[in-house]
């Protein structure tokens, strides 16, 4: 008998497991509330302690960052005429300066005047008659560091003037140089006087000269 053929079984490949990609876990974002600003309470406004018309010195003008004046007491504005002057002290000062007798007598009879007007920038300007030059305008700076120097030539003398407000007063610093003579300095301080006569404000002028001090009073010409 013939042995039956041996059938060798074919190897069967084991089943392969299909890998399914797994998405990575996502982190859940938690919204954060924006920071809240705590309001700062405003300081209460200061209450004025006195009436501005009850003081002798005028309110000083304040200045902006660019130096322009923001406030000038309106009592300054007007046409001012000299009402009285300490002539005895003025003559002694002129003697010490070497002023001739004839010139002294003329100067003592002069009635000084000026016009103080509001400038285009909101400040003030002083217009004063000057011999041989007519009316000259002197802009008033809100403070001394901002004051510009105005240079004039009067009777052969070089006159340099700076005009400004200081502590509510209108100040003029004048330096007069005469060839061959001593240099003269004047510090002219003008102050509004409201207390002595509230209905008719005066200007009290203190002239601090190189050789002495004298005062004069001016009233507003209506």
Coordinates of C-alpha atoms in Angstrom, one line a residue:
X1 CA 0.0 0.0 0.0
X2 CA 1.1 3.4 -0.8
X3 CA 1.3 5.8 2.1
X4 CA -0.7 8.8 1.7
X5 CA 1.2 12.0 1.0
X6 CA 1.9 14.0 4.0
X7 CA 0.4 17.5 3.6
X8 CA 2.5 20.0 5.5
X9 CA 0.3 22.7 6.9
X10 CA 1.1 26.2 5.9
X11 CA 2.1 28.6 8.7
X12 CA -0.6 31.1 9.4
X13 CA 0.5 34.6 10.4
X14 CA -0.9 35.7 13.7
X15 CA -3.4 38.5 13.5
X16 CA -1.9 42.0 14.0
X17 CA -3.5 44.5 16.3
X18 CA -4.1 47.8 14.6
X19 CA -2.9 50.7 16.7
X20 CA -5.3 53.6 16.9
X21 CA -3.6 56.9 17.6
X22 CA -4.7 58.5 20.8
X23 CA -4.9 62.3 20.8
X24 CA -2.8 63.9 23.6
X25 CA -4.8 65.3 26.5
X26 CA -5.6 69.0 26.2
X27 CA -5.1 71.4 29.1
X28 CA -8.2 73.3 29.7
X29 CA -7.5 77.1 29.9
X30 CA -9.1 78.8 32.9
X31 CA -9.9 82.5 32.1
X32 CA -8.2 84.9 34.5
X33 CA -10.2 88.0 35.6
X34 CA -8.4 91.3 34.8
X35 CA -7.1 93.3 37.8
X36 CA -9.4 96.0 39.0
X37 CA -8.1 99.4 39.8
X38 CA -9.0 100.8 43.2
X39 CA -10.3 104.4 42.8
X40 CA -8.4 107.0 44.8
X41 CA -10.6 109.5 46.5
X42 CA -10.0 113.1 45.4
X43 CA -8.9 115.6 48.0
X44 CA -11.6 118.1 49.0
X45 CA -11.0 121.6 47.6
X46 CA -9.5 124.2 49.9
X47 CA -11.8 126.9 51.2
X48 CA -10.5 130.4 50.9
X49 CA -9.8 131.8 54.3
X50 CA -10.2 135.5 53.5
X51 CA -11.6 137.9 51.0
X52 CA -9.1 138.9 48.3
X53 CA -10.1 142.5 48.5
X54 CA -9.2 142.7 52.2
X55 CA -5.4 142.2 51.7
X56 CA -2.9 144.8 50.7
X57 CA -0.7 142.6 48.4
X58 CA -2.3 141.5 45.1
X59 CA -2.5 137.9 44.1
X60 CA 0.6 136.7 42.4
X61 CA 0.1 135.4 38.8
X62 CA 0.5 131.7 38.3
X63 CA 2.4 130.3 35.3
X64 CA 1.9 127.3 33.0
X65 CA 4.7 125.0 32.1
X66 CA 5.6 127.1 29.1
X67 CA 5.9 130.2 31.2
X68 CA 2.8 132.0 30.0
X69 CA 0.9 133.9 32.8
X70 CA -2.5 132.4 33.8
X71 CA -3.7 135.0 36.3
X72 CA -3.1 138.7 36.8
X73 CA -5.1 140.7 39.3
X74 CA -7.3 143.0 37.2
X75 CA -6.8 145.8 39.7
X76 CA -3.4 146.4 38.1
X77 CA -5.0 147.5 34.8
X78 CA -5.6 151.2 34.2
X79 CA -4.0 154.6 33.8
X80 CA -2.0 155.6 36.9
X81 CA -0.9 159.1 37.8
X82 CA 1.5 160.1 40.6
X83 CA -0.3 161.8 43.6
X84 CA 2.5 162.3 46.0
X85 CA 6.3 161.7 46.3
X86 CA 9.0 162.1 48.9
X87 CA 10.7 165.0 47.2
X88 CA 13.2 165.7 49.9
X89 CA 14.6 162.2 49.8
X90 CA 14.5 162.1 46.0
X91 CA 16.6 165.3 45.8
X92 CA 19.2 164.0 48.2
X93 CA 19.5 160.9 46.1
X94 CA 20.0 163.0 42.9
X95 CA 22.6 165.1 44.7
X96 CA 24.6 162.0 45.6
X97 CA 24.3 160.9 41.9
X98 CA 25.8 164.2 40.8
X99 CA 22.7 165.5 39.0
X100 CA 22.9 169.2 38.2
X101 CA 20.8 171.7 40.3
X102 CA 18.7 172.8 37.3
X103 CA 18.0 169.2 36.3
X104 CA 17.0 168.3 39.9
X105 CA 14.5 171.1 40.0
X106 CA 12.9 169.9 36.7
X107 CA 12.8 166.3 37.9
X108 CA 11.1 167.3 41.2
X109 CA 8.2 169.0 39.3
X110 CA 7.6 166.1 37.0
X111 CA 4.3 164.2 37.5
X112 CA 5.0 160.6 36.6
X113 CA 2.3 158.4 35.0
X114 CA 2.0 155.0 33.4
X115 CA -0.5 152.7 31.7
X116 CA -0.8 149.1 32.7
X117 CA -2.6 147.0 30.1
X118 CA -3.5 143.4 29.6
X119 CA -1.1 141.8 27.2
X120 CA -2.1 139.6 24.3
X121 CA -0.9 136.5 26.1
X122 CA -3.1 137.2 29.1
X123 CA -0.3 138.8 31.2
X124 CA 0.5 142.5 31.7
X125 CA 2.5 145.3 30.0
X126 CA 3.6 148.6 31.4
X127 CA 3.6 151.6 29.1
X128 CA 5.7 154.5 30.4
X129 CA 6.7 157.9 28.9
X130 CA 10.5 158.0 28.4
X131 CA 12.3 161.3 27.6
X132 CA 13.3 161.6 23.9
X133 CA 11.8 158.1 23.2
X134 CA 8.1 158.6 23.7
X135 CA 6.0 155.8 25.3
X136 CA 7.9 152.6 25.8
X137 CA 6.3 149.2 26.6
X138 CA 7.8 146.9 29.2
X139 CA 6.3 143.4 29.2
X140 CA 5.7 142.0 32.7
X141 CA 7.1 138.5 33.1
X142 CA 5.3 136.1 35.6
X143 CA 8.5 135.7 37.5
X144 CA 12.1 137.0 37.7
X145 CA 13.8 134.1 35.9
X146 CA 11.5 134.6 32.9
X147 CA 12.0 138.4 32.7
X148 CA 13.6 139.7 29.5
X149 CA 16.0 142.6 29.6
X150 CA 15.0 145.8 27.7
X151 CA 17.9 148.1 26.7
X152 CA 17.4 151.8 26.0
X153 CA 19.7 154.7 25.4
X154 CA 18.6 157.9 27.3
X155 CA 20.7 161.1 27.3
X156 CA 23.9 159.1 26.6
X157 CA 23.2 156.5 29.4
X158 CA 22.6 152.8 28.7
X159 CA 19.6 151.8 30.7
X160 CA 18.7 148.0 31.1
X161 CA 15.4 147.2 32.6
X162 CA 13.8 143.9 33.6
X163 CA 10.1 143.9 34.6
X164 CA 8.3 141.0 36.4
X165 CA 5.9 140.0 39.1
X166 CA 7.2 138.8 42.5
X167 CA 4.9 137.8 45.5
X168 CA 2.0 139.8 44.0
X169 CA 4.2 142.9 43.4
X170 CA 5.2 144.5 40.1
X171 CA 9.0 144.9 40.1
X172 CA 11.3 146.7 37.8
X173 CA 15.1 146.2 38.1
X174 CA 17.0 149.0 36.4
X175 CA 20.7 149.3 35.8
X176 CA 22.0 152.6 34.4
X177 CA 25.5 152.9 32.9
X178 CA 27.0 156.3 32.1
X179 CA 30.4 156.5 30.4
X180 CA 33.0 157.8 32.9
X181 CA 30.6 157.6 35.9
X182 CA 29.5 155.1 38.4
X183 CA 26.9 152.5 37.5
X184 CA 23.5 153.1 39.2
X185 CA 21.0 150.5 40.2
X186 CA 17.3 150.8 41.0
X187 CA 14.9 148.3 42.4
X188 CA 11.4 149.7 41.9
X189 CA 8.7 147.8 43.8
X190 CA 5.0 148.6 43.1
X191 CA 2.3 147.2 45.4
X192 CA -1.4 147.5 45.2
X193 CA -3.0 149.1 48.3
X194 CA -6.6 148.0 48.7
X195 CA -6.9 148.1 52.4
X196 CA -6.5 151.8 53.1
X197 CA -9.0 152.8 50.5
X198 CA -11.1 149.8 49.1
X199 CA -13.2 151.9 46.7
X200 CA -10.1 153.6 45.2
X201 CA -7.1 151.3 45.0
X202 CA -3.6 153.0 45.1
X203 CA -0.2 151.9 44.0
X204 CA 2.6 152.4 46.6
X205 CA 6.0 152.5 44.8
X206 CA 9.2 152.0 46.8
X207 CA 12.3 153.2 44.9
X208 CA 15.4 151.5 46.2
X209 CA 18.2 153.5 44.6
X210 CA 22.0 153.2 44.9
X211 CA 22.1 156.2 47.3
X212 CA 18.8 155.9 49.2
X213 CA 15.1 155.0 49.2
X214 CA 12.0 157.1 48.5
X215 CA 8.4 156.4 48.0
X216 CA 5.5 157.7 45.9
X217 CA 1.8 157.1 45.7
X218 CA -0.2 156.8 42.4
X219 CA -3.9 156.7 41.9
X220 CA -6.0 155.4 39.0
X221 CA -7.2 158.1 36.6
X222 CA -10.8 157.5 35.6

